[in-house]
């Protein structure tokens, strides 16, 4: 599964420098952070609505859109999915309550 994230991350990085008229991702990057954040927010809302509808296929579709736009955000910030995966790995085995308490300290 990481292979899909790695390949997608490579494509998103390449599209940062592409002509905005040639690529949706290049167009998002050209519009800047606020446009990307707006898309992440829209996709998060659509994910919530799909979950409320209770149709599994819609949830999967919307989560894929959310993940995609979140990956665009990471790319725009000079980050990648491996950094997020490393953070999740760091948290693995920690109690969620313990992890949240550690953030406050």
PDB file of N, CA, C and O in Angstrom, residues 19 42 66:
ATOM      1  N   UNK A  19       2.969  23.346 -15.773  1.00  0.00           N
ATOM      2  CA  UNK A  19       2.138  24.462 -16.226  1.00  0.00           C
ATOM      3  C   UNK A  19       0.746  24.297 -15.613  1.00  0.00           C
ATOM      4  O   UNK A  19       0.130  23.242 -15.753  1.00  0.00           O
ATOM      5  N   UNK A  42     -13.341  21.284   1.993  1.00  0.00           N
ATOM      6  CA  UNK A  42     -14.503  20.798   1.229  1.00  0.00           C
ATOM      7  C   UNK A  42     -14.564  19.274   1.257  1.00  0.00           C
ATOM      8  O   UNK A  42     -15.638  18.690   1.470  1.00  0.00           O
ATOM      9  N   UNK A  66     -10.319  13.163   0.013  1.00  0.00           N
ATOM     10  CA  UNK A  66      -9.721  13.861   1.155  1.00  0.00           C
ATOM     11  C   UNK A  66      -8.235  13.541   1.262  1.00  0.00           C
ATOM     12  O   UNK A  66      -7.403  14.443   1.426  1.00  0.00           O
TER      13      UNK A  66
END
